[in-house]
Amino acid sequence: MKLKSILFAVLAVGSVAAAAALFYAWESPLPPIDPRSARATDRDKAKRGASLALLGDCSTCHTAPGGAPYAGGLAMPTPFGTIFSTNITPDPETGIGRWSEQAFVRALRAGLDREGRHLYPAFPYDHFTRVSDDDAKALYAFFMSLDPVNSSTPPNEFPFPLNVRLTLAGWKLLFLRQARFVADPSKDERWNRGKYLVDGLGHCGACHSPRNLLGAERKSASFEGGEAEGWHAYALGRSSQSPVQWDEAALREYLATGFHAQHGTAQGPMSNVVDNLSLVDPADVGAMAYYLASLGKGEGRNDVKMPVPLGPGRLPQVAGAQAATPPSPADPGGAIYTAICASCHEGDRPLPLGGMRLDLSTAVAGETPTNLINLLVRGIPASTGGISRPIMPGFGDVLDDRQISNLANYLRSRVAGKQQWDGTARAIAAARGNP
Ligand code: HEC
Ligand code: HEC
Ligand code: HEC
């Protein structure tokens, strides 16, 4: 044990020294500006920046619960420790009021603060590095047009050596490729626009791609599914496990409204993404859907018809889908399903309380039990802003761990017709908040 900790310390110090040697000390600070000088910005530019900020989910991370927008302070748990987002309002003391445009653009692309200190990649600059000059400057104009809010960021909670920002130089050397987006001339303009937004500001891969032990996205496994704040961000494109193949129209509707009748509702951290996307230019969401659809289709069915157009208040009858195998009374999970789930999920109940057929849901067919268990334990809360969403009661108080596990096993094997998951027990403990 002792040897192990000595080894760890030696390794840690060694890597800090190596990183320091490579990047020698930190990058140069950029001079502070007079906070008033940047405030008088071009209105149109700032307006364009506001829409780009929605595409980049800046407010989702930079706003604490109940706090002023963009004033930071949101605690973000990571596998390595807790990090707090910073105040990016133009407050000269606690925000970015003394940052020049150059300093802001450098932060977005190189992950450095004004003083040249390395920033943690919880700030997705490995994606934002692709953002064009014009867009980065429009974002700056938008943030400088906001009212300054005085609010200090709490200190991060990382163990040594991760609390030494210099170690991030090593991480960047290994994983950060600073490069603007380059359009593929063999593809049309819409495709390129979509890819620019998905890979850049949209940072979709930050959640939807798996990460390695050092917390960097595995480029060889792009969009094969990843973890996000206790939820699973499903695989997209070729590796998608969705029982119904995603096409461009379905993606566009889901991204713009947070719901699609054959794919269900966006939950967990994806609900923030769609809240933001519901407010941007529909052409941008369309371009993202167009690009994503080009990434291929999973093994799901493509013959599910939706004869009743989706209107407010009524879930469509889905033809071409097989009914779930009727549960035998001997199957304890099946008995629970019949008793408490079927009335909402198989009947004609209208939205917001009528749920989709579960044989169409990625939550049951997806790579991990995480989302299904989260839903069963917590339900789907009524939305607190953004777009309105269907609601489902949580069953965490009604069902014990064994019952939830039986129900998940029934849904997985009999309704999705797939092999049972490992890790259901772990997912239940995590959803109940005692991992
Ligand atoms: C996934 C969460 C997340 C998103 C999305 C995000 N940020 Fe951040 N950002 C952070 C965190 C966390 C930090 C603090 C990093 C650190 O302390 O090393 C940060 C730091 C920054 C900083 C450096 C500020 C300082 O005082 O050092 C700037 C500037 C910034 N973000 C701008 C933006 C903009 C603009 C957007 C949207 C285009 C954005 N962020 C989106 C999490 C996020
Ligand atoms: C902060 C993390 C996060 C980000 C960023 C994010 N997603 Fe998601 N996404 C999720 C999670 C978690 C789910 C699963 C939600 C659920 O269970 O309803 C999801 C679900 C989805 C689905 C549904 C997949 C299925 O088979 O049901 C699509 C499509 C999707 N995301 C597309 C995107 C796109 C496009 C972007 C970028 C614009 C994006 N996501 C950015 C976390 C994220
Ligand atoms: C009061 C009605 C109601 C009851 C009871 C109910 N649900 Fe739901 N459920 C909903 C609604 C509404 C949604 C959201 C719309 C949608 O996505 O289908 C939903 C969503 C879901 C989803 C996510 C579907 C997706 O991919 O978006 C799953 C999985 C689910 N429910 C499982 C269950 C299970 C299992 C039970 C029984 C323990 C159950 N529900 C009981 C109404 C209900």
PDB file of N, CA, C and O in Angstrom, residues 369-391:
ATOM      1  N   PRO A 369     -28.543   0.129 -18.802  1.00  0.00           N
ATOM      2  CA  PRO A 369     -29.833   0.299 -18.119  1.00  0.00           C
ATOM      3  C   PRO A 369     -30.003   1.675 -17.477  1.00  0.00           C
ATOM      4  O   PRO A 369     -31.071   1.982 -16.929  1.00  0.00           O
ATOM      5  N   THR A 370     -28.972   2.511 -17.535  1.00  0.00           N
ATOM      6  CA  THR A 370     -28.957   3.758 -16.757  1.00  0.00           C
ATOM      7  C   THR A 370     -30.218   4.604 -16.918  1.00  0.00           C
ATOM      8  O   THR A 370     -30.848   4.981 -15.924  1.00  0.00           O
ATOM      9  N   ASN A 371     -30.590   4.902 -18.153  1.00  0.00           N
ATOM     10  CA  ASN A 371     -31.708   5.831 -18.350  1.00  0.00           C
ATOM     11  C   ASN A 371     -33.048   5.216 -17.953  1.00  0.00           C
ATOM     12  O   ASN A 371     -33.899   5.889 -17.371  1.00  0.00           O
ATOM     13  N   LEU A 372     -33.229   3.936 -18.283  1.00  0.00           N
ATOM     14  CA  LEU A 372     -34.478   3.269 -17.898  1.00  0.00           C
ATOM     15  C   LEU A 372     -34.639   3.310 -16.382  1.00  0.00           C
ATOM     16  O   LEU A 372     -35.704   3.641 -15.854  1.00  0.00           O
ATOM     17  N   ILE A 373     -33.557   2.992 -15.669  1.00  0.00           N
ATOM     18  CA  ILE A 373     -33.628   2.968 -14.202  1.00  0.00           C
ATOM     19  C   ILE A 373     -33.852   4.389 -13.659  1.00  0.00           C
ATOM     20  O   ILE A 373     -34.680   4.601 -12.760  1.00  0.00           O
ATOM     21  N   ASN A 374     -33.150   5.367 -14.198  1.00  0.00           N
ATOM     22  CA  ASN A 374     -33.378   6.756 -13.759  1.00  0.00           C
ATOM     23  C   ASN A 374     -34.851   7.124 -13.899  1.00  0.00           C
ATOM     24  O   ASN A 374     -35.447   7.739 -13.003  1.00  0.00           O
ATOM     25  N   LEU A 375     -35.426   6.740 -15.053  1.00  0.00           N
ATOM     26  CA  LEU A 375     -36.827   7.062 -15.321  1.00  0.00           C
ATOM     27  C   LEU A 375     -37.762   6.365 -14.347  1.00  0.00           C
ATOM     28  O   LEU A 375     -38.728   6.953 -13.855  1.00  0.00           O
ATOM     29  N   LEU A 376     -37.482   5.084 -14.086  1.00  0.00           N
ATOM     30  CA  LEU A 376     -38.363   4.333 -13.197  1.00  0.00           C
ATOM     31  C   LEU A 376     -38.312   4.896 -11.784  1.00  0.00           C
ATOM     32  O   LEU A 376     -39.326   5.029 -11.113  1.00  0.00           O
ATOM     33  N   VAL A 377     -37.099   5.252 -11.334  1.00  0.00           N
ATOM     34  CA  VAL A 377     -36.956   5.737  -9.967  1.00  0.00           C
ATOM     35  C   VAL A 377     -37.505   7.163  -9.822  1.00  0.00           C
ATOM     36  O   VAL A 377     -38.236   7.467  -8.886  1.00  0.00           O
ATOM     37  N   ARG A 378     -37.163   8.027 -10.790  1.00  0.00           N
ATOM     38  CA  ARG A 378     -37.502   9.452 -10.621  1.00  0.00           C
ATOM     39  C   ARG A 378     -38.679   9.935 -11.446  1.00  0.00           C
ATOM     40  O   ARG A 378     -39.181  11.031 -11.225  1.00  0.00           O
ATOM     41  N   GLY A 379     -39.071   9.156 -12.471  1.00  0.00           N
ATOM     42  CA  GLY A 379     -40.125   9.622 -13.367  1.00  0.00           C
ATOM     43  C   GLY A 379     -39.632  10.728 -14.273  1.00  0.00           C
ATOM     44  O   GLY A 379     -38.434  11.000 -14.353  1.00  0.00           O
ATOM     45  N   ILE A 380     -40.578  11.358 -14.955  1.00  0.00           N
ATOM     46  CA  ILE A 380     -40.237  12.513 -15.796  1.00  0.00           C
ATOM     47  C   ILE A 380     -40.937  13.714 -15.190  1.00  0.00           C
ATOM     48  O   ILE A 380     -42.159  13.815 -15.227  1.00  0.00           O
ATOM     49  N   PRO A 381     -40.158  14.617 -14.576  1.00  0.00           N
ATOM     50  CA  PRO A 381     -40.780  15.766 -13.917  1.00  0.00           C
ATOM     51  C   PRO A 381     -41.367  16.727 -14.943  1.00  0.00           C
ATOM     52  O   PRO A 381     -40.911  16.768 -16.093  1.00  0.00           O
ATOM     53  N   ALA A 382     -42.369  17.468 -14.523  1.00  0.00           N
ATOM     54  CA  ALA A 382     -42.911  18.515 -15.397  1.00  0.00           C
ATOM     55  C   ALA A 382     -41.778  19.492 -15.672  1.00  0.00           C
ATOM     56  O   ALA A 382     -40.941  19.741 -14.816  1.00  0.00           O
ATOM     57  N   SER A 383     -41.730  20.038 -16.879  1.00  0.00           N
ATOM     58  CA  SER A 383     -40.596  20.898 -17.210  1.00  0.00           C
ATOM     59  C   SER A 383     -40.707  22.217 -16.465  1.00  0.00           C
ATOM     60  O   SER A 383     -41.792  22.714 -16.178  1.00  0.00           O
ATOM     61  N   THR A 384     -39.536  22.755 -16.140  1.00  0.00           N
ATOM     62  CA  THR A 384     -39.504  23.971 -15.337  1.00  0.00           C
ATOM     63  C   THR A 384     -39.151  25.173 -16.181  1.00  0.00           C
ATOM     64  O   THR A 384     -38.581  26.120 -15.723  1.00  0.00           O
ATOM     65  N   GLY A 385     -39.409  25.113 -17.455  1.00  0.00           N
ATOM     66  CA  GLY A 385     -39.010  26.215 -18.325  1.00  0.00           C
ATOM     67  C   GLY A 385     -38.696  25.593 -19.641  1.00  0.00           C
ATOM     68  O   GLY A 385     -38.886  24.398 -19.818  1.00  0.00           O
ATOM     69  N   GLY A 386     -38.239  26.385 -20.587  1.00  0.00           N
ATOM     70  CA  GLY A 386     -37.957  25.836 -21.897  1.00  0.00           C
ATOM     71  C   GLY A 386     -39.243  25.291 -22.497  1.00  0.00           C
ATOM     72  O   GLY A 386     -40.323  25.845 -22.295  1.00  0.00           O
ATOM     73  N   ILE A 387     -39.146  24.147 -23.178  1.00  0.00           N
ATOM     74  CA  ILE A 387     -40.326  23.636 -23.856  1.00  0.00           C
ATOM     75  C   ILE A 387     -41.118  22.708 -22.949  1.00  0.00           C
ATOM     76  O   ILE A 387     -40.567  22.116 -22.037  1.00  0.00           O
ATOM     77  N   SER A 388     -42.412  22.588 -23.196  1.00  0.00           N
ATOM     78  CA  SER A 388     -43.233  21.732 -22.344  1.00  0.00           C
ATOM     79  C   SER A 388     -42.957  20.278 -22.704  1.00  0.00           C
ATOM     80  O   SER A 388     -42.591  19.953 -23.817  1.00  0.00           O
ATOM     81  N   ARG A 389     -43.117  19.416 -21.718  1.00  0.00           N
ATOM     82  CA  ARG A 389     -42.744  18.019 -21.890  1.00  0.00           C
ATOM     83  C   ARG A 389     -43.800  17.115 -21.289  1.00  0.00           C
ATOM     84  O   ARG A 389     -44.511  17.516 -20.382  1.00  0.00           O
ATOM     85  N   PRO A 390     -43.898  15.883 -21.810  1.00  0.00           N
ATOM     86  CA  PRO A 390     -44.800  14.930 -21.168  1.00  0.00           C
ATOM     87  C   PRO A 390     -44.314  14.620 -19.743  1.00  0.00           C
ATOM     88  O   PRO A 390     -43.148  14.846 -19.432  1.00  0.00           O
ATOM     89  N   ILE A 391     -45.193  14.109 -18.905  1.00  0.00           N
ATOM     90  CA  ILE A 391     -44.790  13.799 -17.536  1.00  0.00           C
ATOM     91  C   ILE A 391     -45.100  12.339 -17.189  1.00  0.00           C
ATOM     92  O   ILE A 391     -46.071  11.774 -17.663  1.00  0.00           O
TER      93      ILE A 391
END
